[in-house]
């Protein structure tokens, strides 16, 4: 596997992980901190 393909694959995996955290984060951490849902709604 060449470097460019590996970098693209790693970037895609990181993007998916970030996307999942953005969806699940407000649902889980929001109950603990109470400020996560407001920042998530403001981002929209």
Short mmCIF file of N, CA and C in Angstrom, two decimals:
data_model
loop_
_atom_site.label_atom_id
_atom_site.label_comp_id
_atom_site.label_asym_id
_atom_site.label_seq_id
_atom_site.Cartn_x
_atom_site.Cartn_y
_atom_site.Cartn_z
N UNK A 1 0.86 -1.19 0.00
CA UNK A 1 0.00 0.00 0.00
C UNK A 1 0.90 1.24 0.00
N UNK A 2 0.67 2.13 -0.95
CA UNK A 2 1.51 3.32 -1.02
C UNK A 2 1.09 4.35 0.02
N UNK A 3 1.93 5.37 0.19
CA UNK A 3 1.72 6.33 1.27
C UNK A 3 0.45 7.15 1.07
N UNK A 4 0.18 7.52 -0.18
CA UNK A 4 -0.99 8.37 -0.43
C UNK A 4 -2.28 7.62 -0.10
N UNK A 5 -2.33 6.36 -0.51
CA UNK A 5 -3.53 5.57 -0.22
C UNK A 5 -3.68 5.34 1.27
N UNK A 6 -2.55 5.11 1.96
CA UNK A 6 -2.60 4.89 3.40
C UNK A 6 -3.07 6.16 4.11
N UNK A 7 -2.58 7.31 3.69
CA UNK A 7 -2.98 8.57 4.30
C UNK A 7 -4.46 8.83 4.06
N UNK A 8 -4.95 8.51 2.87
CA UNK A 8 -6.36 8.70 2.57
C UNK A 8 -7.22 7.79 3.43
N UNK A 9 -6.77 6.56 3.61
CA UNK A 9 -7.52 5.60 4.43
C UNK A 9 -7.57 6.05 5.88
N UNK A 10 -6.42 6.49 6.40
CA UNK A 10 -6.37 6.96 7.79
C UNK A 10 -7.25 8.20 7.96
N UNK A 11 -7.20 9.09 6.99
CA UNK A 11 -8.02 10.30 7.05
C UNK A 11 -9.50 9.97 7.05
N UNK A 12 -9.89 9.00 6.24
CA UNK A 12 -11.29 8.61 6.17
C UNK A 12 -11.74 7.98 7.49
N UNK A 13 -10.88 7.16 8.08
CA UNK A 13 -11.22 6.55 9.36
C UNK A 13 -11.35 7.59 10.46
N UNK A 14 -10.44 8.57 10.46
CA UNK A 14 -10.52 9.64 11.46
C UNK A 14 -11.77 10.48 11.26
N UNK A 15 -12.13 10.73 10.01
CA UNK A 15 -13.34 11.51 9.73
C UNK A 15 -14.58 10.76 10.21
N UNK A 16 -14.60 9.45 9.99
CA UNK A 16 -15.74 8.65 10.46
C UNK A 16 -15.81 8.66 11.99
N UNK A 17 -14.65 8.55 12.64
CA UNK A 17 -14.63 8.55 14.10
C UNK A 17 -15.12 9.88 14.65
N UNK A 18 -14.69 10.97 14.01
CA UNK A 18 -15.12 12.30 14.46
C UNK A 18 -16.62 12.47 14.26
N UNK A 19 -17.12 11.97 13.11
CA UNK A 19 -18.54 12.07 12.81
C UNK A 19 -19.37 11.30 13.85
N UNK A 20 -18.89 10.12 14.20
CA UNK A 20 -19.59 9.31 15.20
C UNK A 20 -19.56 10.00 16.56
N UNK A 21 -18.42 10.60 16.91
CA UNK A 21 -18.33 11.31 18.19
C UNK A 21 -19.26 12.51 18.22
N UNK A 22 -19.40 13.18 17.08
CA UNK A 22 -20.29 14.34 17.03
C UNK A 22 -21.74 13.94 17.21
N UNK A 23 -22.09 12.73 16.75
CA UNK A 23 -23.48 12.27 16.89
C UNK A 23 -23.71 11.72 18.30
N UNK A 24 -22.80 10.88 18.77
CA UNK A 24 -23.00 10.21 20.05
C UNK A 24 -22.63 11.12 21.23
N UNK A 25 -21.68 12.01 21.02
CA UNK A 25 -21.20 12.89 22.09
C UNK A 25 -22.30 13.65 22.81
N UNK A 26 -23.14 14.41 22.11
CA UNK A 26 -24.20 15.15 22.78
C UNK A 26 -25.19 14.24 23.51
N UNK A 27 -25.42 13.03 22.99
CA UNK A 27 -26.39 12.13 23.60
C UNK A 27 -25.86 11.55 24.91
N UNK A 28 -24.54 11.36 25.00
CA UNK A 28 -23.97 10.74 26.20
C UNK A 28 -23.39 11.79 27.14
N UNK A 29 -22.44 12.58 26.67
CA UNK A 29 -21.77 13.55 27.52
C UNK A 29 -22.70 14.70 27.90
N UNK A 30 -23.74 14.91 27.12
CA UNK A 30 -24.66 16.01 27.40
C UNK A 30 -25.37 15.84 28.73
N UNK A 31 -25.62 14.59 29.11
CA UNK A 31 -26.30 14.35 30.38
C UNK A 31 -25.37 14.61 31.56
N UNK A 32 -24.07 14.52 31.30
CA UNK A 32 -23.10 14.69 32.39
C UNK A 32 -22.76 16.18 32.55
N UNK A 33 -22.40 16.82 31.44
CA UNK A 33 -21.94 18.20 31.53
C UNK A 33 -23.10 19.19 31.44
N UNK A 34 -24.08 18.90 30.57
CA UNK A 34 -25.20 19.80 30.40
C UNK A 34 -24.93 20.92 29.42
N UNK A 35 -23.70 21.01 28.91
CA UNK A 35 -23.40 22.08 27.97
C UNK A 35 -23.11 21.56 26.57
N UNK A 36 -22.93 20.26 26.43
CA UNK A 36 -22.62 19.70 25.12
C UNK A 36 -23.78 19.85 24.13
N UNK A 37 -25.04 19.59 24.51
CA UNK A 37 -26.14 19.70 23.54
C UNK A 37 -26.30 21.12 22.99
N UNK A 38 -26.06 22.13 23.81
CA UNK A 38 -26.24 23.50 23.34
C UNK A 38 -25.19 23.84 22.31
N UNK A 39 -23.97 23.37 22.50
CA UNK A 39 -22.92 23.64 21.52
C UNK A 39 -23.20 22.87 20.24
N UNK A 40 -23.79 21.67 20.37
CA UNK A 40 -24.10 20.88 19.19
C UNK A 40 -25.21 21.55 18.38
N UNK A 41 -26.21 22.10 19.07
CA UNK A 41 -27.29 22.76 18.36
C UNK A 41 -26.81 24.08 17.76
N UNK A 42 -25.87 24.74 18.42
CA UNK A 42 -25.35 26.00 17.90
C UNK A 42 -24.50 25.75 16.66
N UNK A 43 -23.88 24.56 16.58
CA UNK A 43 -23.04 24.25 15.43
C UNK A 43 -23.88 24.07 14.18
N UNK A 44 -25.14 23.66 14.36
CA UNK A 44 -26.02 23.51 13.21
C UNK A 44 -26.42 24.89 12.75
#
